Amino acid sequence: MRKLDSPDHREPAEQLLRELHNQSILPFDEARALAPALYCDDAIHALELERIFAREWCCVGRAGDFATPGRYLATDIAGEPVLVVGGADGTIRAFSNICRHRGARLLEGTGEARRIVCPYHAWTYDLEGRLKTFTFMRDGFSPDGVCLPEFRTEAWNGWVYVNLDPEAEPLAPRLEPLGRILANYQLASYEPLFRVEEVWPTNWKILIENFTEPYHFFIAHKDTVEPALPTRMTRHEDDGGDGFTLFRQFRAPGVSYEYASDMVVLNDLLSEEERSMYPIINTFPAHVYSVSPERLFWMSLQPLGTDQVRVLWGVDVYPGSIPGGKAGEERVAELRAAFEKINGEDKGIVESIRRNAGSRHAAAGPLSPKERCLWHFQRYLARMLRDPAS
Ligand code: FES
Ligand SMILES: [Fe+2]
């Protein structure tokens, strides 16, 4: 018997890409799930980093996370160490997180720093990435012109995106249709509530697919999401565009949604329909979020391997939705527990799909009409992964 994930039953990456292309041009009525091998293949993973994550706009959080000068996030995009930091001038910048002396990683995790001090020999940079101070260097050494390489950033509706590719097209034009759909929610005003960073043992595409289909609500989330936001009440009237997928959830009338039970809609711009409508979005490649009139629940993914994905997730709220003092603290804890519970319901399943993808019995089944975003995502993958020379 062949071992699971053994190379002898894997298809070469070129063949997988050809099959992905052929599948992506089928009409939706004939669409099928991704080939399981696409979740396991190391060459596909390497291509995804090179052709998708190193070229696309990757979300690193919200402008509110970097509003105080010196607030930072150290992360990796397509394996490249990146440091995002709020400047004293209010500009959010992204730098290489590699010291210009002998290459140590400058900062880790998140925090606040007035200066960027290398933990190895204390070369010290300002918030604009310029080397300012150092000790024990030879006479005549000048810090002038010693700067951390800078990456492009773009803010959109309160989100902060970083792109490693200096030639990349700007993000805003391709999100224009999404901007129109979301305009009344006033996303830029939503304020950060909490952030979590985790590594999930699954393939990033499985998690994107999971977030962008409501087909599983009625069973996988039967006691949490489904009573108030039932699978049967979801709609897929837009395909998104080149830059995103979208479907709409609607609240079941008269059912109190336990995660928004004591929240009132404060945003007067919203129409009657928007008050009960929760758009679910993936901004390609891997920034998923659910919008409600009261709060924003989001994840940004970076693949670390075929079976590891770093998940930065959080919740933000419309201003005034959370009371002050103790009641507010309790509300935040309750919301966090609620979303951890929903994530927990998904986690076991998306991990099992990755494990099973290595089996010779794994197969790609037909998609439900409730999985339309998956078809759209496949077409995006096929477009991005094809050989630029072909
Ligand atoms: S590696 Fe950073 S100061 Fe030496
Ligand atoms: Fe789910």
CSV table of C-alpha atoms and ligand atoms in Angstrom, one decimal:
chain,number,residue,atom,x,y,z
A,1,MET,CA,0.0,0.0,0.0
A,2,ARG,CA,1.3,3.5,-0.9
A,3,LYS,CA,2.0,5.8,2.0
A,4,LEU,CA,-0.2,8.9,2.2
A,5,ASP,CA,1.4,12.0,0.7
A,6,SER,CA,4.1,9.8,-0.8
A,7,PRO,CA,5.6,11.4,-3.9
A,8,ASP,CA,4.7,8.4,-6.2
A,9,HIS,CA,1.0,9.4,-6.3
A,10,ARG,CA,1.6,13.1,-6.6
A,11,GLU,CA,1.1,14.8,-10.0
A,12,PRO,CA,3.8,17.1,-11.2
A,13,ALA,CA,3.1,20.8,-10.6
A,14,GLU,CA,2.8,21.6,-14.3
A,15,GLN,CA,0.1,19.0,-14.7
A,16,LEU,CA,-1.8,20.3,-11.6
A,17,LEU,CA,-1.6,23.8,-13.1
A,18,ARG,CA,-2.9,22.6,-16.4
A,19,GLU,CA,-5.8,20.9,-14.7
A,20,LEU,CA,-6.5,24.0,-12.6
A,21,HIS,CA,-6.6,26.1,-15.7
A,22,ASN,CA,-9.0,23.6,-17.5
A,23,GLN,CA,-11.2,23.5,-14.4
A,24,SER,CA,-11.3,27.3,-14.1
A,25,ILE,CA,-12.7,27.8,-17.5
A,26,LEU,CA,-15.8,25.6,-16.8
A,27,PRO,CA,-19.1,27.4,-16.2
A,28,PHE,CA,-20.2,27.5,-12.6
A,29,ASP,CA,-22.8,24.8,-13.2
A,30,GLU,CA,-20.0,22.3,-13.9
A,31,ALA,CA,-17.6,23.6,-11.2
A,32,ARG,CA,-15.8,21.2,-8.9
A,33,ALA,CA,-13.7,21.5,-5.7
A,34,LEU,CA,-9.9,22.1,-6.1
A,35,ALA,CA,-7.9,19.0,-6.7
A,36,PRO,CA,-6.6,17.7,-3.3
A,37,ALA,CA,-3.0,17.6,-4.6
A,38,LEU,CA,-3.1,21.4,-4.8
A,39,TYR,CA,-3.2,21.5,-1.0
A,40,CYS,CA,-0.2,19.2,-0.6
A,41,ASP,CA,2.3,20.0,-3.3
A,42,ASP,CA,5.5,21.8,-2.2
A,43,ALA,CA,6.2,23.1,-5.8
A,44,ILE,CA,2.7,24.6,-5.8
A,45,HIS,CA,3.3,26.2,-2.4
A,46,ALA,CA,6.6,27.7,-3.7
A,47,LEU,CA,4.7,29.1,-6.8
A,48,GLU,CA,2.0,30.6,-4.6
A,49,LEU,CA,4.6,32.5,-2.6
A,50,GLU,CA,6.4,33.7,-5.8
A,51,ARG,CA,3.4,34.5,-8.0
A,52,ILE,CA,0.8,35.4,-5.5
A,53,PHE,CA,2.0,36.5,-2.0
A,54,ALA,CA,5.2,38.3,-3.3
A,55,ARG,CA,3.1,40.3,-5.8
A,56,GLU,CA,-0.2,40.9,-4.2
A,57,TRP,CA,-1.5,43.3,-1.5
A,58,CYS,CA,-1.4,41.5,1.8
A,59,CYS,CA,-3.4,42.9,4.7
A,60,VAL,CA,-1.4,43.5,7.9
A,61,GLY,CA,-4.2,45.0,10.1
A,62,ARG,CA,-6.1,48.2,10.5
A,63,ALA,CA,-5.0,51.8,10.5
A,64,GLY,CA,-6.1,51.9,14.1
A,65,ASP,CA,-3.4,49.3,15.0
A,66,PHE,CA,-0.7,51.8,14.0
A,67,ALA,CA,-2.3,55.1,15.0
A,68,THR,CA,0.1,55.7,17.8
A,69,PRO,CA,3.7,56.6,16.6
A,70,GLY,CA,5.9,53.6,17.1
A,71,ARG,CA,3.1,50.9,17.1
A,72,TYR,CA,4.5,48.1,15.1
A,73,LEU,CA,3.8,44.6,13.8
A,74,ALA,CA,6.6,42.2,12.7
A,75,THR,CA,5.5,39.6,10.3
A,76,ASP,CA,6.5,37.7,7.2
A,77,ILE,CA,5.1,38.0,3.7
A,78,ALA,CA,6.0,35.3,1.2
A,79,GLY,CA,8.9,34.4,3.6
A,80,GLU,CA,10.2,38.0,3.6
A,81,PRO,CA,10.6,39.6,7.1
A,82,VAL,CA,8.4,42.7,7.2
A,83,LEU,CA,8.0,45.4,9.9
A,84,VAL,CA,5.0,47.6,9.7
A,85,VAL,CA,5.2,50.7,11.9
A,86,GLY,CA,3.2,53.9,12.6
A,87,GLY,CA,5.3,57.0,12.0
A,88,ALA,CA,5.5,60.2,14.1
A,89,ASP,CA,4.0,62.0,11.0
A,90,GLY,CA,1.0,59.7,11.0
A,91,THR,CA,2.2,57.7,8.0
A,92,ILE,CA,2.2,53.9,8.2
A,93,ARG,CA,5.3,52.4,6.7
A,94,ALA,CA,6.5,48.9,6.0
A,95,PHE,CA,10.2,48.0,6.1
A,96,SER,CA,12.5,45.1,5.7
A,97,ASN,CA,12.8,43.7,9.3
A,98,ILE,CA,16.5,42.8,8.7
A,99,CYS,CA,19.3,44.8,10.3
A,100,ARG,CA,21.7,46.5,7.8
A,101,HIS,CA,24.7,45.4,9.9
A,102,ARG,CA,24.7,41.6,10.0
A,103,GLY,CA,21.1,40.7,9.3
A,104,ALA,CA,19.5,40.1,12.7
A,105,ARG,CA,15.7,40.3,12.9
A,106,LEU,CA,15.0,43.7,14.3
A,107,LEU,CA,11.6,43.4,16.1
A,108,GLU,CA,9.3,40.5,16.9
A,109,GLY,CA,5.5,40.4,17.3
A,110,THR,CA,3.6,43.6,18.1
A,111,GLY,CA,4.4,46.5,20.4
A,112,GLU,CA,5.3,50.1,20.6
A,113,ALA,CA,8.9,51.5,20.2
A,114,ARG,CA,10.2,55.0,19.9
A,115,ARG,CA,13.2,53.7,18.0
A,116,ILE,CA,14.0,50.4,16.2
A,117,VAL,CA,16.9,48.9,18.2
A,118,CYS,CA,18.6,45.8,16.8
A,119,PRO,CA,18.8,43.2,19.6
A,120,TYR,CA,22.3,42.1,18.4
A,121,HIS,CA,24.6,45.1,18.5
A,122,ALA,CA,22.2,47.9,19.1
A,123,TRP,CA,22.2,49.7,15.7
A,124,THR,CA,19.3,52.0,16.1
A,125,TYR,CA,16.9,53.2,13.4
A,126,ASP,CA,14.2,55.9,13.6
A,127,LEU,CA,10.6,55.3,12.7
A,128,GLU,CA,11.4,56.2,9.1
A,129,GLY,CA,13.9,53.4,8.8
A,130,ARG,CA,17.1,55.6,8.9
A,131,LEU,CA,20.1,54.4,10.9
A,132,LYS,CA,20.6,57.0,13.7
A,133,THR,CA,22.9,55.6,16.4
A,134,PHE,CA,25.5,52.8,16.9
A,135,THR,CA,28.5,52.2,19.0
A,136,PHE,CA,32.0,50.7,18.6
A,137,MET,CA,32.2,51.3,14.9
A,138,ARG,CA,35.4,52.3,13.3
A,139,ASP,CA,36.2,56.0,13.0
A,140,GLY,CA,34.7,57.7,10.0
A,141,PHE,CA,31.7,55.3,9.7
A,142,SER,CA,28.7,57.4,8.8
A,143,PRO,CA,25.1,56.3,9.2
A,144,ASP,CA,24.1,58.6,6.3
A,145,GLY,CA,22.2,56.7,3.7
A,146,VAL,CA,21.9,53.6,5.8
A,147,CYS,CA,18.2,52.8,5.6
A,148,LEU,CA,15.9,49.8,5.9
A,149,PRO,CA,14.5,49.0,2.5
A,150,GLU,CA,10.9,50.1,2.3
A,151,PHE,CA,7.9,48.3,0.9
A,152,ARG,CA,4.7,49.8,-0.6
A,153,THR,CA,1.7,50.2,1.7
A,154,GLU,CA,-1.9,51.2,0.8
A,155,ALA,CA,-4.8,52.0,3.1
A,156,TRP,CA,-8.3,51.1,2.0
A,157,ASN,CA,-11.4,51.5,4.1
A,158,GLY,CA,-9.3,51.4,7.3
A,159,TRP,CA,-7.3,48.3,6.2
A,160,VAL,CA,-3.6,48.4,5.8
A,161,TYR,CA,-2.1,46.4,2.9
A,162,VAL,CA,1.6,45.8,2.1
A,163,ASN,CA,3.0,44.8,-1.3
A,164,LEU,CA,6.5,43.5,-1.9
A,165,ASP,CA,6.4,44.2,-5.6
A,166,PRO,CA,7.4,47.7,-6.5
A,167,GLU,CA,5.7,47.3,-9.9
A,168,ALA,CA,2.3,46.2,-8.5
A,169,GLU,CA,-0.8,48.0,-9.7
A,170,PRO,CA,-2.5,50.0,-6.9
A,171,LEU,CA,-5.2,48.2,-5.0
A,172,ALA,CA,-8.0,50.8,-4.8
A,173,PRO,CA,-9.1,50.6,-8.5
A,174,ARG,CA,-9.8,46.9,-8.4
A,175,LEU,CA,-11.7,47.2,-5.1
A,176,GLU,CA,-13.9,50.0,-6.5
A,177,PRO,CA,-17.0,47.8,-6.9
A,178,LEU,CA,-16.5,46.5,-3.3
A,179,GLY,CA,-16.1,50.1,-2.0
A,180,ARG,CA,-19.6,50.9,-3.5
A,181,ILE,CA,-21.2,47.9,-1.8
A,182,LEU,CA,-19.6,48.7,1.6
A,183,ALA,CA,-19.9,52.5,1.4
A,184,ASN,CA,-22.7,53.0,4.0
A,185,TYR,CA,-21.0,50.8,6.6
A,186,GLN,CA,-18.3,53.4,6.9
A,187,LEU,CA,-15.6,50.7,7.6
A,188,ALA,CA,-12.8,53.2,8.0
A,189,SER,CA,-14.4,54.4,11.3
A,190,TYR,CA,-14.5,50.9,12.9
A,191,GLU,CA,-12.2,50.7,15.9
A,192,PRO,CA,-9.9,47.8,16.9
A,193,LEU,CA,-11.2,45.6,19.7
A,194,PHE,CA,-8.7,42.7,19.9
A,195,ARG,CA,-6.1,40.8,17.8
A,196,VAL,CA,-4.9,37.2,17.8
A,197,GLU,CA,-2.1,35.5,15.9
A,198,GLU,CA,-2.1,31.8,15.5
A,199,VAL,CA,-0.7,29.0,13.3
A,200,TRP,CA,-3.4,26.6,12.0
A,201,PRO,CA,-2.2,23.2,10.6
A,202,THR,CA,-4.0,23.5,7.3
A,203,ASN,CA,-3.5,24.8,3.8
A,204,TRP,CA,-4.3,28.5,3.4
A,205,LYS,CA,-6.7,27.8,0.5
A,206,ILE,CA,-8.8,25.5,2.6
A,207,LEU,CA,-9.3,28.2,5.2
A,208,ILE,CA,-10.1,30.8,2.5
A,209,GLU,CA,-12.7,28.4,1.0
A,210,ASN,CA,-14.1,27.7,4.4
A,211,PHE,CA,-14.6,31.4,5.2
A,212,THR,CA,-16.2,32.2,1.9
A,213,GLU,CA,-19.0,29.6,1.7
A,214,PRO,CA,-22.1,29.5,3.9
A,215,TYR,CA,-22.9,25.9,2.8
A,216,HIS,CA,-21.5,24.5,6.1
A,217,PHE,CA,-23.3,26.9,8.5
A,218,PHE,CA,-26.4,24.7,8.9
A,219,ILE,CA,-24.3,21.8,10.3
A,220,ALA,CA,-20.9,22.9,11.3
A,221,HIS,CA,-22.2,26.1,13.1
A,222,LYS,CA,-25.7,24.8,13.8
A,223,ASP,CA,-25.9,26.3,17.3
A,224,THR,CA,-23.8,29.4,16.8
A,225,VAL,CA,-24.1,31.1,13.4
A,226,GLU,CA,-27.0,29.2,11.7
A,227,PRO,CA,-30.0,30.2,14.0
A,228,ALA,CA,-29.5,33.9,13.2
A,229,LEU,CA,-27.7,33.7,9.9
A,230,PRO,CA,-29.0,30.6,8.2
A,231,THR,CA,-27.5,29.0,5.1
A,232,ARG,CA,-30.8,29.2,3.3
A,233,MET,CA,-30.8,33.0,3.6
A,234,THR,CA,-27.5,33.6,1.9
A,235,ARG,CA,-27.2,35.1,-1.5
A,236,HIS,CA,-24.5,35.2,-4.2
A,237,GLU,CA,-25.7,37.9,-6.6
A,238,ASP,CA,-22.2,39.3,-7.2
A,239,ASP,CA,-19.1,37.5,-8.3
A,240,GLY,CA,-16.9,40.1,-6.9
A,241,GLY,CA,-14.4,41.2,-9.5
A,242,ASP,CA,-10.7,40.8,-10.2
A,243,GLY,CA,-9.9,41.7,-6.7
A,244,PHE,CA,-12.4,40.0,-4.4
A,245,THR,CA,-15.3,37.5,-3.8
A,246,LEU,CA,-18.4,38.4,-1.9
A,247,PHE,CA,-21.6,36.8,-0.7
A,248,ARG,CA,-24.4,38.2,1.5
A,249,GLN,CA,-25.7,36.7,4.8
A,250,PHE,CA,-29.1,37.9,6.1
A,251,ARG,CA,-30.3,37.8,9.6
A,252,ALA,CA,-33.3,35.6,10.3
A,253,PRO,CA,-36.1,38.0,11.4
A,254,GLY,CA,-37.0,37.7,15.1
A,255,VAL,CA,-34.0,35.6,16.1
A,256,SER,CA,-31.6,37.3,18.4
A,257,TYR,CA,-28.1,36.9,17.3
A,258,GLU,CA,-26.2,35.9,20.5
A,259,TYR,CA,-23.0,37.7,19.3
A,260,ALA,CA,-24.8,41.0,18.7
A,261,SER,CA,-27.6,40.6,21.3
A,262,ASP,CA,-27.0,43.9,23.1
A,263,MET,CA,-25.6,45.8,20.3
A,264,VAL,CA,-27.8,48.5,18.6
A,265,VAL,CA,-27.3,49.7,15.1
A,266,LEU,CA,-25.9,53.2,15.5
A,267,ASN,CA,-25.0,53.9,11.9
A,268,ASP,CA,-27.8,56.0,10.4
A,269,LEU,CA,-26.5,55.7,6.8
A,270,LEU,CA,-27.5,52.1,6.5
A,271,SER,CA,-30.6,51.1,4.5
A,272,GLU,CA,-33.2,48.8,6.0
A,273,GLU,CA,-31.7,45.9,4.0
A,274,GLU,CA,-28.1,46.8,5.0
A,275,ARG,CA,-29.1,46.7,8.7
A,276,SER,CA,-29.7,43.0,8.5
A,277,MET,CA,-27.2,42.1,5.8
A,278,TYR,CA,-23.7,40.8,6.6
A,279,PRO,CA,-21.4,40.8,3.5
A,280,ILE,CA,-18.6,38.2,3.6
A,281,ILE,CA,-15.6,39.1,1.6
A,282,ASN,CA,-12.2,37.8,0.4
A,283,THR,CA,-9.9,40.5,-0.8
A,284,PHE,CA,-7.5,38.4,-2.9
A,285,PRO,CA,-5.4,36.6,-2.1
A,286,ALA,CA,-6.1,35.9,1.6
A,287,HIS,CA,-7.9,38.7,3.5
A,288,VAL,CA,-11.3,37.5,4.6
A,289,TYR,CA,-13.9,39.4,6.6
A,290,SER,CA,-17.5,39.6,7.6
A,291,VAL,CA,-19.1,43.0,8.0
A,292,SER,CA,-22.1,43.8,10.2
A,293,PRO,CA,-23.5,47.1,11.2
A,294,GLU,CA,-21.9,46.7,14.6
A,295,ARG,CA,-18.7,44.9,14.1
A,296,LEU,CA,-16.1,43.5,11.7
A,297,PHE,CA,-14.6,40.0,12.1
A,298,TRP,CA,-11.6,39.4,10.0
A,299,MET,CA,-8.6,37.2,9.2
A,300,SER,CA,-5.5,37.7,7.1
A,301,LEU,CA,-3.5,34.6,6.1
A,302,GLN,CA,0.1,33.9,5.2
A,303,PRO,CA,1.0,30.4,4.2
A,304,LEU,CA,4.0,28.9,6.0
A,305,GLY,CA,4.0,25.6,4.2
A,306,THR,CA,1.5,23.4,2.5
A,307,ASP,CA,0.1,22.4,5.9
A,308,GLN,CA,0.7,25.5,8.0
A,309,VAL,CA,-0.9,28.9,7.8
A,310,ARG,CA,-0.3,31.9,10.0
A,311,VAL,CA,-3.7,33.5,10.9
A,312,LEU,CA,-3.8,37.1,12.1
A,313,TRP,CA,-7.4,37.7,13.2
A,314,GLY,CA,-9.4,40.2,15.1
A,315,VAL,CA,-12.6,42.1,15.7
A,316,ASP,CA,-13.3,45.8,15.3
A,317,VAL,CA,-16.5,47.7,16.2
A,318,TYR,CA,-18.5,50.6,14.9
A,319,PRO,CA,-17.8,53.5,17.2
A,320,GLY,CA,-19.9,53.5,20.3
A,321,SER,CA,-21.1,49.9,19.9
A,322,ILE,CA,-19.2,48.8,23.1
A,323,PRO,CA,-20.1,50.5,26.4
A,324,GLY,CA,-17.3,51.9,28.6
A,325,GLY,CA,-16.0,50.5,31.9
A,326,LYS,CA,-16.7,47.0,33.2
A,327,ALA,CA,-19.7,46.3,31.0
A,328,GLY,CA,-17.4,47.0,28.0
A,329,GLU,CA,-14.7,44.7,29.2
A,330,GLU,CA,-17.3,41.9,29.7
A,331,ARG,CA,-18.7,42.6,26.2
A,332,VAL,CA,-15.2,42.3,24.6
A,333,ALA,CA,-14.5,39.0,26.5
A,334,GLU,CA,-17.9,37.7,25.4
A,335,LEU,CA,-17.3,38.6,21.8
A,336,ARG,CA,-13.8,37.1,21.8
A,337,ALA,CA,-15.1,33.9,23.3
A,338,ALA,CA,-17.9,33.8,20.7
A,339,PHE,CA,-15.5,34.1,17.8
A,340,GLU,CA,-13.1,31.6,19.3
A,341,LYS,CA,-16.0,29.2,19.5
A,342,ILE,CA,-16.9,29.7,15.9
A,343,ASN,CA,-13.2,29.3,14.8
A,344,GLY,CA,-13.0,26.2,16.9
A,345,GLU,CA,-16.0,24.7,15.0
A,346,ASP,CA,-14.1,25.3,11.7
A,347,LYS,CA,-10.6,24.4,12.9
A,348,GLY,CA,-11.0,20.6,13.2
A,349,ILE,CA,-12.7,20.5,9.8
A,350,VAL,CA,-10.2,22.5,7.9
A,351,GLU,CA,-7.3,20.5,9.5
A,352,SER,CA,-9.0,17.2,8.5
A,353,ILE,CA,-9.3,18.4,4.9
A,354,ARG,CA,-5.6,19.1,4.7
A,355,ARG,CA,-4.7,15.7,6.3
A,356,ASN,CA,-7.1,13.9,4.0
A,357,ALA,CA,-5.8,15.7,0.9
A,358,GLY,CA,-2.8,13.4,1.0
A,359,SER,CA,-4.8,10.3,0.7
A,360,ARG,CA,-5.1,8.4,-2.6
A,361,HIS,CA,-8.8,8.3,-2.0
A,362,ALA,CA,-9.2,12.1,-1.8
A,363,ALA,CA,-11.3,13.4,-4.7
A,364,ALA,CA,-12.7,16.8,-5.8
A,365,GLY,CA,-16.5,16.7,-5.7
A,366,PRO,CA,-19.0,19.0,-7.4
A,367,LEU,CA,-19.8,22.4,-5.8
A,368,SER,CA,-23.1,23.5,-4.4
A,369,PRO,CA,-24.7,26.8,-5.5
A,370,LYS,CA,-23.8,28.0,-2.0
A,371,GLU,CA,-20.1,27.6,-2.9
A,372,ARG,CA,-20.0,30.1,-5.8
A,373,CYS,CA,-17.1,32.1,-4.2
A,374,LEU,CA,-14.9,29.0,-4.4
A,375,TRP,CA,-15.3,28.9,-8.2
A,376,HIS,CA,-14.4,32.5,-8.4
A,377,PHE,CA,-11.4,31.9,-6.1
A,378,GLN,CA,-10.2,29.0,-8.4
A,379,ARG,CA,-10.3,31.3,-11.4
A,380,TYR,CA,-8.2,33.8,-9.5
A,381,LEU,CA,-5.7,31.1,-8.6
A,382,ALA,CA,-5.5,29.8,-12.2
A,383,ARG,CA,-4.9,33.4,-13.4
A,384,MET,CA,-2.2,34.1,-10.9
A,385,LEU,CA,-0.3,30.8,-11.0
A,386,ARG,CA,-0.1,30.3,-14.7
A,387,ASP,CA,3.4,30.7,-16.1
A,388,PRO,CA,3.9,34.3,-17.0
A,389,ALA,CA,5.9,33.2,-20.1
A,390,SER,CA,3.0,31.0,-21.5
B,1,FES,S1,23.1,42.7,13.3
B,1,FES,FE1,22.0,44.4,14.0
B,1,FES,S2,23.4,45.6,15.0
B,1,FES,FE2,24.5,43.9,14.4
B,2,FE,FE,-17.2,28.3,9.4
